[in-house]
Every structure is written in C-alpha cells, then in structure tokens.
Coordinates of C-alpha atoms in Angstrom, one line a residue:
X11 CA -56.6 5.4 3.4
X12 CA -53.9 3.1 4.7
X13 CA -51.7 4.4 7.4
X14 CA -48.1 4.7 6.4
X15 CA -46.1 1.8 7.8
X16 CA -42.7 2.3 9.5
X17 CA -39.7 1.1 7.5
X18 CA -39.2 -2.6 8.0
X19 CA -35.9 -4.2 7.4
X20 CA -36.2 -6.8 4.7
X21 CA -35.3 -10.4 5.6
X22 CA -31.8 -11.6 4.9
X23 CA -31.8 -13.9 1.9
X24 CA -29.3 -16.5 0.6
X25 CA -27.5 -15.1 -2.4
X26 CA -25.0 -17.9 -3.2
X27 CA -23.8 -21.2 -1.6
X28 CA -21.4 -23.9 -2.5
X29 CA -18.0 -25.4 -1.8
X30 CA -14.7 -23.6 -2.4
X31 CA -11.1 -24.2 -1.5
X32 CA -9.9 -21.6 1.1
X33 CA -6.3 -21.0 1.8
X34 CA -5.4 -21.6 5.5
X35 CA -4.6 -18.7 7.7
X36 CA -1.7 -18.3 10.1
X37 CA 1.0 -20.9 9.9
X38 CA -1.4 -23.2 8.1
X39 CA -0.9 -21.3 4.8
X40 CA 2.7 -22.5 4.7
X41 CA 1.9 -26.2 5.1
X42 CA 2.3 -27.3 1.5
X43 CA 5.1 -29.8 1.2
X44 CA 4.1 -31.2 4.6
X45 CA 0.4 -31.5 3.8
X46 CA -0.9 -32.0 0.3
X47 CA -2.1 -28.4 0.0
X48 CA -2.5 -25.2 2.1
X49 CA -6.0 -24.9 0.6
X50 CA -8.9 -26.6 2.5
X51 CA -12.3 -27.4 1.1
X52 CA -15.0 -25.4 2.9
X53 CA -18.8 -24.8 2.5
X54 CA -19.6 -21.1 1.8
X55 CA -22.7 -19.1 2.0
X56 CA -23.2 -15.4 0.9
X57 CA -26.3 -13.6 2.3
X58 CA -28.0 -10.5 1.0
X59 CA -26.6 -8.4 4.0
X60 CA -23.1 -8.8 2.5
X61 CA -21.9 -11.5 5.0
X62 CA -19.8 -14.3 3.6
X63 CA -19.5 -17.3 6.0
X64 CA -17.9 -20.7 5.8
X65 CA -18.1 -24.1 7.6
X66 CA -16.5 -27.4 7.7
X67 CA -18.7 -29.5 5.4
X68 CA -19.5 -31.9 8.2
X69 CA -20.4 -29.1 10.6
X70 CA -22.7 -27.5 8.1
X71 CA -24.7 -30.7 7.6
X72 CA -25.1 -30.8 11.4
X73 CA -26.3 -27.2 11.5
X74 CA -23.4 -25.9 13.4
X75 CA -22.1 -22.3 13.6
X76 CA -19.7 -21.1 10.9
X77 CA -16.0 -21.3 11.5
X78 CA -15.7 -17.6 10.4
X79 CA -17.7 -14.8 8.8
X80 CA -16.7 -11.7 6.9
X81 CA -18.9 -8.6 6.5
X82 CA -17.9 -7.5 3.1
X83 CA -19.4 -4.0 3.3
X84 CA -18.4 -3.1 6.9
X85 CA -14.8 -4.3 6.3
X86 CA -14.5 -2.4 3.0
X87 CA -13.6 -5.6 1.1
X88 CA -11.8 -5.4 -2.2
X89 CA -12.3 -8.3 -4.6
X90 CA -9.7 -9.3 -7.2
X91 CA -8.7 -12.3 -9.2
X92 CA -5.0 -13.1 -8.7
X93 CA -2.6 -15.7 -10.1
X94 CA -1.3 -18.2 -7.5
X95 CA 2.4 -18.5 -6.5
X96 CA 4.2 -21.2 -8.4
X97 CA 4.4 -24.3 -6.2
X98 CA 2.0 -22.8 -3.7
X99 CA -0.3 -25.8 -3.6
X100 CA -3.4 -24.0 -5.0
X101 CA -5.9 -26.2 -6.9
X102 CA -6.3 -23.5 -9.6
X103 CA -4.0 -21.1 -11.4
X104 CA -6.3 -18.1 -10.6
X105 CA -8.1 -17.6 -7.4
X106 CA -10.4 -15.0 -5.8
X107 CA -8.7 -12.7 -3.3
X108 CA -10.7 -10.7 -0.8
X109 CA -8.7 -8.0 1.0
X110 CA -10.5 -6.5 4.0
X111 CA -10.1 -4.4 7.2
X112 CA -11.6 -7.0 9.6
X113 CA -8.1 -8.1 10.6
X114 CA -6.0 -10.9 9.4
X115 CA -4.8 -12.0 5.9
X116 CA -6.7 -11.8 2.7
X117 CA -9.1 -14.6 2.0
X118 CA -8.0 -16.6 -1.0
X119 CA -10.6 -18.8 -2.5
X120 CA -10.1 -21.4 -5.3
X121 CA -13.0 -23.0 -7.2
X122 CA -13.1 -26.4 -9.0
X123 CA -13.6 -24.7 -12.4
X124 CA -13.2 -21.3 -14.0
X125 CA -17.0 -21.2 -14.5
X126 CA -17.6 -21.7 -10.7
X127 CA -15.0 -19.1 -9.9
X128 CA -16.6 -16.5 -12.2
X129 CA -20.1 -17.3 -10.8
X130 CA -18.8 -16.6 -7.3
X131 CA -17.1 -13.4 -8.5
X132 CA -20.4 -12.1 -10.0
X133 CA -22.2 -12.9 -6.7
X134 CA -19.6 -11.1 -4.6
X135 CA -19.1 -8.0 -6.8
X136 CA -22.1 -6.0 -5.5
X137 CA -20.8 -6.2 -2.0
X138 CA -17.1 -5.4 -2.7
X139 CA -15.1 -2.5 -4.1
X140 CA -13.4 -3.4 -7.4
X141 CA -9.6 -3.6 -7.5
X142 CA -8.5 -0.9 -9.9
X143 CA -7.7 -2.6 -13.3
X144 CA -4.5 -2.2 -15.2
X145 CA -5.4 0.3 -18.0
X146 CA -4.7 -0.2 -21.6
X147 CA -4.2 2.4 -24.3
X148 CA -7.9 2.4 -25.2
X149 CA -9.2 2.7 -21.7
X150 CA -10.4 5.9 -20.1
X151 CA -11.2 6.5 -16.5
X152 CA -14.9 6.8 -15.7
X153 CA -17.2 6.2 -12.7
X154 CA -20.0 4.2 -14.1
X155 CA -23.4 3.7 -12.6
X156 CA -24.1 0.3 -11.3
X157 CA -26.7 -1.8 -13.1
X158 CA -30.2 -1.3 -11.5
X159 CA -30.2 -4.8 -9.9
X160 CA -26.8 -4.3 -8.4
X161 CA -27.6 -0.8 -7.2
X162 CA -30.7 -2.1 -5.4
X163 CA -28.8 -5.0 -3.8
X164 CA -26.0 -2.7 -2.7
X165 CA -28.4 -0.1 -1.2
X166 CA -30.2 -2.7 0.8
X167 CA -27.0 -4.3 2.1
X168 CA -25.5 -0.9 3.0
X169 CA -28.6 -0.1 5.0
X170 CA -28.2 -3.3 7.0
X171 CA -24.4 -2.7 7.4
X172 CA -25.1 0.8 8.7
X173 CA -27.5 -0.4 11.3
X174 CA -25.2 -3.3 12.3
X175 CA -22.2 -0.9 12.7
X176 CA -24.3 1.5 14.6
X177 CA -25.4 -1.2 17.0
X178 CA -21.8 -2.4 17.3
X179 CA -20.6 1.1 18.2
X180 CA -23.3 1.5 20.8
X181 CA -22.4 -1.8 22.4
X182 CA -18.7 -0.9 22.5
X183 CA -19.4 2.5 24.1
X184 CA -21.7 0.9 26.7
X185 CA -19.1 -1.8 27.6
X186 CA -16.3 0.7 27.8
X187 CA -18.4 3.0 30.1
X188 CA -19.4 0.0 32.3
X189 CA -15.7 -1.1 32.5
X190 CA -14.6 2.4 33.5
X191 CA -17.3 2.7 36.2
X192 CA -16.3 -0.7 37.7
X193 CA -12.6 0.3 37.6
X194 CA -13.2 3.6 39.3
X195 CA -15.2 1.9 42.1
X196 CA -12.4 -0.7 42.5
X197 CA -9.8 2.0 42.7
X198 CA -11.7 3.9 45.4
X199 CA -12.4 0.8 47.4
X200 CA -8.7 -0.1 47.2
X201 CA -7.7 3.4 48.3
X202 CA -6.1 4.1 44.9
X203 CA -6.7 7.8 45.2
X204 CA -7.2 10.5 42.6
X205 CA -4.1 9.5 40.6
X206 CA -5.4 6.0 40.0
X207 CA -8.8 7.3 38.8
X208 CA -7.0 9.7 36.5
X209 CA -4.9 6.9 35.0
X210 CA -8.0 4.8 34.5
X211 CA -9.8 7.7 32.8
X212 CA -6.8 8.2 30.5
X213 CA -6.6 4.5 29.5
X214 CA -10.3 4.2 28.8
X215 CA -10.4 7.5 26.9
X216 CA -7.5 6.3 24.8
X217 CA -9.4 3.0 24.1
X218 CA -12.3 5.0 22.8
X219 CA -10.1 7.1 20.5
X220 CA -8.4 4.0 19.1
X221 CA -11.8 2.3 18.5
X222 CA -13.0 5.5 16.8
X223 CA -10.0 5.7 14.5
X224 CA -10.5 2.1 13.5
X225 CA -14.1 2.7 12.6
X226 CA -15.6 0.6 15.3
X227 CA -17.8 3.5 16.5
X228 CA -18.6 4.9 13.1
X229 CA -22.3 4.4 12.4
X230 CA -21.9 5.2 8.7
X231 CA -21.2 2.4 6.2
X232 CA -17.6 2.5 5.0
X233 CA -17.8 2.9 1.3
X234 CA -16.0 4.8 -1.3
X235 CA -16.1 5.4 -5.1
X236 CA -13.2 4.0 -7.0
X237 CA -12.4 5.0 -10.6
X238 CA -12.7 1.9 -12.8
X239 CA -12.2 1.1 -16.4
X240 CA -15.0 1.6 -18.9
X241 CA -15.0 -2.1 -19.7
X242 CA -17.0 -3.9 -17.1
X243 CA -15.3 -7.3 -17.7
X244 CA -12.9 -8.8 -15.3
X245 CA -9.6 -6.9 -15.5
X246 CA -6.7 -8.9 -17.0
X247 CA -3.9 -9.9 -14.6
X248 CA -0.6 -8.0 -15.1
X249 CA 1.8 -10.0 -17.2
X250 CA 4.8 -9.4 -14.9
X251 CA 6.9 -12.2 -16.3
X252 CA 7.7 -12.8 -20.0
X253 CA 8.4 -16.2 -21.5
X254 CA 12.1 -15.6 -21.7
X255 CA 12.5 -14.5 -18.0
X256 CA 10.0 -17.0 -16.6
X257 CA 12.5 -19.8 -16.9
X258 CA 15.0 -17.7 -14.9
X259 CA 12.3 -16.7 -12.4
X260 CA 13.1 -13.0 -12.8
X261 CA 10.2 -10.6 -13.1
X262 CA 10.5 -7.9 -15.7
X263 CA 10.6 -4.3 -14.3
X264 CA 7.8 -2.1 -15.5
X265 CA 5.1 -4.8 -16.1
X266 CA 3.1 -4.7 -12.9
X267 CA 2.0 -1.1 -13.0
X268 CA 1.4 0.7 -16.3
X269 CA 2.8 4.2 -17.1
X270 CA 0.7 7.2 -18.1
X271 CA 1.4 10.8 -19.0
X272 CA 1.8 13.3 -16.2
X273 CA -1.4 15.3 -15.7
X274 CA -1.0 18.3 -13.4
X275 CA -4.8 18.9 -13.2
X276 CA -5.9 15.6 -11.6
X277 CA -3.5 12.6 -12.1
X278 CA -3.4 10.0 -14.8
X279 CA -5.7 7.0 -15.3
X280 CA -6.1 4.7 -12.3
X281 CA -3.6 2.0 -11.5
X282 CA -0.8 3.9 -13.3
X283 CA 2.4 5.9 -12.5
X284 CA 3.6 9.0 -14.1
X285 CA 6.9 11.0 -14.4
X286 CA 6.5 14.0 -12.1
X287 CA 8.6 17.2 -12.6
X288 CA 11.2 18.1 -10.0
X289 CA 9.3 21.3 -9.4
X290 CA 6.6 19.3 -7.7
X291 CA 8.6 19.6 -4.5
X292 CA 10.0 22.5 -2.5
X293 CA 13.6 22.2 -1.4
X294 CA 16.2 24.1 0.7
X295 CA 17.8 27.2 -0.8
X296 CA 21.0 29.1 -0.1
X297 CA 21.0 30.6 3.4
X298 CA 18.5 28.0 4.6
X299 CA 20.0 27.9 8.1
X300 CA 19.3 31.6 8.6
X301 CA 15.9 32.1 6.9
X302 CA 14.5 28.5 6.5
X303 CA 13.1 29.3 3.1
X304 CA 12.4 26.7 0.4
X305 CA 11.6 27.0 -3.3
X306 CA 10.6 24.6 -6.1
X307 CA 13.4 22.3 -7.1
X308 CA 15.3 22.4 -10.4
X309 CA 14.8 19.5 -12.8
X310 CA 15.5 16.2 -11.1
X311 CA 18.8 14.4 -11.7
X312 CA 17.0 11.2 -12.7
X313 CA 13.8 10.3 -14.5
X314 CA 11.6 7.4 -13.5
X315 CA 11.5 4.5 -16.0
X316 CA 9.5 1.8 -14.1
X317 CA 7.5 1.3 -11.0
X318 CA 6.5 -2.2 -9.7
X319 CA 4.6 -3.5 -6.7
X320 CA 5.0 -7.0 -5.4
X321 CA 3.2 -8.9 -2.6
X322 CA 5.9 -10.6 -0.5
X323 CA 5.7 -12.9 2.6
X324 CA 9.0 -11.3 3.8
X325 CA 11.5 -8.7 2.7
X326 CA 13.5 -9.5 -0.4
X327 CA 16.9 -7.8 0.1
X328 CA 18.5 -6.0 -2.9
X329 CA 15.4 -6.8 -5.0
X330 CA 16.9 -4.9 -7.9
X331 CA 19.4 -7.8 -8.5
X332 CA 16.4 -10.2 -8.8
X333 CA 14.5 -8.2 -11.4
X334 CA 15.1 -7.7 -15.1
X335 CA 15.9 -4.0 -15.0
X336 CA 15.5 -1.7 -18.1
X337 CA 18.7 -0.8 -19.9
X338 CA 19.6 2.9 -19.3
X339 CA 19.3 5.1 -22.3
X340 CA 22.3 7.1 -21.2
X341 CA 25.7 6.2 -19.7
X342 CA 26.9 8.3 -16.8
X343 CA 30.1 10.2 -17.6
X344 CA 31.1 10.0 -13.9
X345 CA 32.0 6.6 -12.4
X346 CA 30.7 7.5 -9.0
X347 CA 27.2 8.5 -10.1
X348 CA 25.4 5.4 -11.5
X349 CA 23.4 5.4 -14.7
X350 CA 20.5 3.6 -12.9
X351 CA 19.4 4.4 -9.4
X352 CA 16.9 2.0 -7.8
X353 CA 14.7 2.6 -4.7
X354 CA 12.9 -0.3 -3.1
X355 CA 10.4 0.4 -0.3
X356 CA 9.4 -2.5 2.0
X357 CA 5.9 -1.6 3.3
X358 CA 4.3 -3.8 6.0
X359 CA 0.7 -4.9 5.7
X360 CA 0.1 -4.4 9.4
X361 CA 1.4 -2.1 12.2
X362 CA 3.4 -4.8 13.9
X363 CA 4.8 -4.8 17.5
X364 CA 5.6 -1.7 19.5
X365 CA 9.3 -2.3 19.5
X366 CA 11.3 -3.4 16.4
X367 CA 14.9 -3.6 15.3
X368 CA 16.5 -2.4 12.1
X369 CA 16.1 -5.9 10.6
X370 CA 12.3 -6.0 11.3
X371 CA 10.5 -8.1 8.7
X372 CA 7.1 -9.6 7.8
X373 CA 4.4 -9.8 5.2
X374 CA 4.0 -6.7 3.1
X375 CA 4.5 -5.0 -0.2
X376 CA 7.7 -4.1 -2.0
X377 CA 7.7 -1.2 -4.4
X378 CA 10.6 -1.1 -6.8
X379 CA 11.3 2.2 -8.6
X380 CA 13.9 2.5 -11.3
X381 CA 15.4 5.8 -12.3
X382 CA 17.8 6.7 -15.1
X383 CA 19.9 9.9 -15.6
X384 CA 18.3 12.6 -17.6
X385 CA 19.8 14.1 -20.7
X386 CA 20.5 17.4 -18.9
X387 CA 22.2 15.6 -16.0
X388 CA 24.5 13.7 -18.4
X389 CA 25.4 17.0 -20.0
X390 CA 26.1 18.7 -16.7
X391 CA 28.3 15.9 -15.5
X392 CA 30.2 16.0 -18.8
X393 CA 30.7 19.7 -18.5
X394 CA 31.9 19.4 -14.9
X395 CA 34.3 16.6 -15.9
X396 CA 35.9 19.0 -18.4
X397 CA 36.3 21.7 -15.8
X398 CA 33.1 23.6 -16.6
X399 CA 30.2 24.6 -14.4
X400 CA 26.4 24.4 -14.3
X401 CA 23.4 25.7 -12.3
X402 CA 23.1 22.5 -10.3
X403 CA 26.9 22.1 -9.6
X404 CA 26.7 22.3 -5.8
X405 CA 24.0 19.6 -5.5
X406 CA 25.7 17.4 -8.1
X407 CA 29.0 17.5 -6.2
X408 CA 27.0 16.5 -3.1
X409 CA 25.4 13.6 -5.0
X410 CA 28.8 12.4 -6.3
X411 CA 30.2 12.4 -2.7
X412 CA 27.1 10.7 -1.3
X413 CA 27.2 7.9 -4.0
X414 CA 30.9 7.2 -3.4
X415 CA 30.9 7.3 0.4
X416 CA 27.5 6.2 1.7
X417 CA 27.5 2.6 0.4
X418 CA 30.8 1.9 2.3
X419 CA 29.9 3.8 5.5
X420 CA 29.8 1.8 8.7
X421 CA 26.3 1.3 10.1
X422 CA 27.2 2.9 13.4
X423 CA 28.3 6.2 11.8
X424 CA 26.2 6.8 8.7
X425 CA 27.0 10.5 8.6
X426 CA 26.6 10.7 4.8
X427 CA 24.1 7.9 4.4
X428 CA 21.7 9.7 6.8
X429 CA 21.3 12.5 4.3
X430 CA 18.9 10.4 2.1
X431 CA 15.5 12.0 2.3
X432 CA 12.0 10.9 1.2
X433 CA 9.3 13.4 0.3
X434 CA 5.7 12.3 -0.2
X435 CA 2.6 14.4 -0.7
X436 CA -1.0 13.5 -1.6
X437 CA -2.0 15.8 -4.4
X438 CA -5.7 15.3 -3.9
X439 CA -5.6 15.5 -0.1
X440 CA -8.9 17.4 0.2
X441 CA -10.7 14.7 -1.7
X442 CA -9.7 11.7 0.5
X443 CA -10.3 10.7 4.0
X444 CA -7.1 11.6 5.9
X445 CA -7.2 12.7 9.6
X446 CA -6.8 16.5 9.9
X447 CA -3.7 16.1 12.1
X448 CA -2.0 14.0 9.4
X449 CA -2.6 16.6 6.7
X450 CA 0.0 18.8 8.5
X451 CA 2.7 16.3 7.5
X452 CA 1.7 16.2 3.8
X453 CA 4.9 16.8 1.8
X454 CA 7.2 16.9 4.9
X455 CA 10.5 15.1 4.3
X456 CA 11.7 12.1 6.2
X457 CA 15.4 11.2 6.6
X458 CA 16.4 7.6 6.2
X459 CA 19.1 6.7 8.7
X460 CA 18.9 3.3 10.5
X461 CA 16.0 2.0 8.4
X462 CA 17.8 1.8 5.1
X463 CA 20.5 0.0 3.2
X464 CA 22.5 1.1 0.2
X465 CA 23.9 -1.6 -2.2
X466 CA 26.0 -1.5 -5.2
X467 CA 24.3 -3.9 -7.6
X468 CA 24.6 -5.1 -11.2
X469 CA 27.6 -5.8 -13.3
X470 CA 30.7 -4.3 -11.6
X471 CA 28.4 -2.3 -9.3
X472 CA 27.0 -0.3 -12.1
X473 CA 23.9 0.9 -10.2
X474 CA 22.8 1.7 -6.7
X475 CA 19.9 0.1 -4.9
X476 CA 18.5 2.0 -1.9
X477 CA 16.4 -0.2 0.4
X478 CA 13.9 1.5 2.7
X479 CA 12.6 -0.8 5.4
X480 CA 9.3 0.7 6.7
X481 CA 8.9 -2.4 8.9
X482 CA 11.7 -0.8 11.1
X483 CA 10.1 2.6 11.4
X484 CA 8.9 3.8 14.8
X485 CA 5.6 2.5 16.1
X486 CA 3.8 5.9 15.7
X487 CA 5.0 6.3 12.1
X488 CA 3.9 2.7 11.2
X489 CA 0.6 3.2 13.0
X490 CA 0.0 6.5 11.1
X491 CA 0.8 4.9 7.8
X492 CA -1.6 2.0 8.4
X493 CA -4.4 4.4 9.3
X494 CA -4.3 5.9 5.8
X495 CA -3.1 2.9 3.9
X496 CA -6.6 1.5 3.6
X497 CA -7.5 4.5 1.3
X498 CA -4.3 4.2 -0.7
X499 CA -6.2 3.5 -3.9
X500 CA -7.9 6.8 -3.6
X501 CA -4.6 8.8 -3.6
X502 CA -2.8 10.7 -6.3
X503 CA 0.6 10.5 -4.5
X504 CA 3.7 12.3 -5.5
X505 CA 6.9 10.8 -4.2
X506 CA 10.4 12.3 -4.4
X507 CA 13.9 11.5 -3.2
X508 CA 16.9 13.8 -2.5
X509 CA 20.2 14.0 -0.7
X510 CA 19.9 16.6 2.1
X511 CA 22.1 19.7 1.7
X512 CA 23.3 21.2 5.0
X513 CA 25.7 24.0 4.2
X514 CA 25.6 26.8 1.8
X515 CA 28.3 25.2 -0.3
X516 CA 25.9 22.3 -0.9
X517 CA 22.8 24.4 -1.6
X518 CA 20.4 24.8 -3.3
X519 CA 19.1 21.2 -3.0
X520 CA 17.8 19.4 -6.0
X521 CA 15.4 16.4 -6.3
X522 CA 17.2 13.2 -7.1
X523 CA 14.2 11.6 -8.8
X524 CA 10.4 11.6 -8.4
X525 CA 7.2 10.1 -9.7
X526 CA 3.4 10.0 -9.2
X527 CA 1.2 7.1 -8.3
X528 CA -2.4 7.4 -9.6
X529 CA -5.0 5.5 -7.6
X530 CA -2.8 2.4 -7.3
X531 CA -4.4 -0.4 -5.3
X532 CA -2.0 -2.4 -3.2
X533 CA -4.4 -5.4 -3.3
X534 CA -3.5 -5.7 -7.0
X535 CA 0.2 -6.3 -6.1
X536 CA 1.8 -9.2 -8.0
X537 CA 2.8 -12.2 -5.7
X538 CA 6.5 -12.5 -5.5
X539 CA 7.7 -15.9 -6.6

C-alpha cells in the first residue's frame, strides 16, 4: 500500500500571453496631444497563480524581469470592460479595466481587436471579482456556481495566493521585529533612555497595526462573493449619454445607475438605487437638548429621482449644471424652496496627504443625487402660504430659512450653512467586513461646514446644488472611509440628508431626502468626459 504523500504545490503554468496596449501610469497617462497616445504596447503573461505581468517587448525577448506584476487574487482585483474617454488616445473604444488594492491607478488594457479583448477577458475572469452589472427588468440577483473548470482554477490559485500572503506576512513581521531590536540597541547606546525606547515601541507597534489593517499580515486569501446577474455574458455598458445630448456633451441624469423598488428585507438588485422612506433614520425630537432622544423621521421633504456615479480625474464643480437633469413633476409653491435639490459628493480614490485645504482635489468619483419635492410637501407649503399649518411646519420653516440664507452666507461665518447634515448607515453591517470600532459610527450624522459649497443653479436659480468635498475631510475621516471603501460593492447603504434643528421652535427634525444604494460597485463608474 502506497504511503500517503504530503500535499505538493502544483507548478505554475502559463495561462495566456500576448501583446496589449497599456495606459501609462502617473503623469504619462495625460501625454496624449504631446505623444501620439497615452497607451503603450506591452507584452503580457498571465500565470495560473493569478499573477499578471508585463514587459517591454524588447526586454521580454532578452529574458529580462517584468516591468510590473499584479497578483489579481491577493489584490482583490475587479475586472470590467469600460468605454474610453473621448479624445483620450485609446486604440479601442472599449478597454479592459482592472481595479485593485495593490496601490496605484487601475490598469487599463486595450487589445487590437474585440476578439482579442474578449479572449483576455475570459482568461482573467477566474482570478477577478466581477463588476456588478447594470440590471435590466428581466434580471434577478443570484449567486451562481462557477463552472467546474473555473472553480478548480480559482481554488488552486487561491491556495497559492494564501501561501504567498502568509509568507509575505511572516517576512514583514520578522523585518519589523529586527528593525525594532536594532533601534532599541541604538537608543540605549546613544543614551536615549526609557523615553526613546517607548517612542520606538509605539512607532513600530503602529506600523504593525497599519500593515494589519491593509491586509499585509493576513494569511487568508482576500475573496468575497458578489451578487451577479443570472446572465453570464459580459454586462452591457451603461448608456449614460443619449444621441441628442452627446453632441452637447451633457450626460443624462439617471442613466449610470438603474433604479429598483425599495426592499426593507434585504435591498434591491445589485448595482441599483432605491427610494428609501424617511423613517429609515432617527432624528432629533422636541426637548432634545434636555433628554437627547431621537425618533424616526416623518416623510422626507424630497424624493430621489436619479443617482449617478462618474469617474473623474479632478472635481467637477456644480456638476448639476453640466448634467441633463430630470424635469420635476411638481413646482414648488414657495420661491425660497427649490423644486429640485441636488447633492453631489466628491469621493477621493485614495486617502491623500495628511493636511489638506478646503479646495483639496484629485482623482475620484462624483455621485450626483437629484431630489424633487414630494406631493405631501407641495401640499404643506401651499397650506402654509395660505396661513394654514401642518405637522412638519417647524422643520419646513427651518428649511425655507436655510435655502434662502445659506447660499449667500460668507465662507468665514457659515452659521446657517453649517446645519447641513449627512446620515449614512450600512443596513447589512453584520454581513460585511467592517472593523468593529467603525460599526459604532454607523448611522451617526456628520455636519458639513467648511467642506461643502451651496450653489443656485439652473434657469433663474431654480434649484440648489450642494457640493460635498470629501477630499477636504480630515485625515482620519478619509483614512477610515478608504478602509471600508474596498468593500463598497458589498453594502446596502442608506444615505439621508437633513438640516439640523437646534432649538425647540425648529423641532422635530425631518429628513430632507434619502435613498438606498444596493451593492453599487464604484469600479463601474462612468468616465466623465
């Protein structure tokens, strides 16, 4: 009888090879107009351990080392096919985009033909998470089993990734420990004393914590299950721009993320948004200064009509003026309260520097949310205009004052402007990987003071546009957001906005507008042209 053999790691095999056009990184990606194209021809190889590498073609022929490599599994890569920015110098209209957590920008790869691009897509899919597709009316959310051949390939690659990450973690711990010992000896020799040793211990301990948070010391493979559409074909790209508006270069609101019906039990289909009820959030009640009690909000003043997500190289101020907004179904009976209220959030793609100013900028994602007045709100405003009253009268009077005063308030004062409040809560927080300390802040409001701007936009200032610049948030806030941003596509996220009430005459508070995001993947954001 043969003796059982120890598990032997299978040899790494070549899965795919060939040439692709890769978009340059750093400043090189902006060289079109100076050079012929920001895309450079490279030789690529994909191996069975999930590592994608590329060389200069001449260096590969000489047998040199690759210019760069990407471990698709360890970096939790997300594969999608995106349309290229008009005039961006790409050799194809649709390119492969690989988002990852290895650091740096997405890899954008263009092939010489659609057939070659699709062949590379099929080769990369077993090692990447799929970007959540935009659902259609006949698509239901499921979690399908991988085909047998892909399942086996992924299992083998995950095993190798796990071993590799475990080795990397051990190496980092060993190097950090060695560095600490040498530093302690140096401090003692140089008569640094106990204080110096304590500072060194603190610094090295912090380094280990940071590495742990970033997954460098986690021996487990970083994978997750993402809801995908029943159809296994490549998801269609969002339309985003219709024929009439394409000539004007104005994207149409509501075409980058589809709408679905609100589902209180578990969120709508993936890659959609839903209208959430105002009762989703708890707000201040009369006597809040004395007892600090909150209760569910009355119906929101506005209802959401569109949510869009754009990938931008820098902030686009007053984006609402550059988008074809939906026409409101109802006209506000009060000239101070707009029929449409737009919120634009500028979300950075990386943490950025420690210290930033109110005008901080950079690559990121802009989410544009459009709200229109509800039928009830129009009725309440009409009643108040005629001298009547309503249940939400106190908070409506506050909203009227805020809408009339806040846009004109000097930046240095911002007494009224600083009342604008954002509430966000992950509804499925127990099902996603969020640090335990961060869960305490789930649903906690955040005031927007120096990091926002309020514009009157549209014909004769007919609507308000609230810009929230997350680039300008404090370092700890940005760092915390980035730590959970990588799992954004796993969230069912409820977001609400309100104007903070501070005295009993302004209470109870009422939600201005709110909505749900259902497993929306920021990697599927439409490039802003």
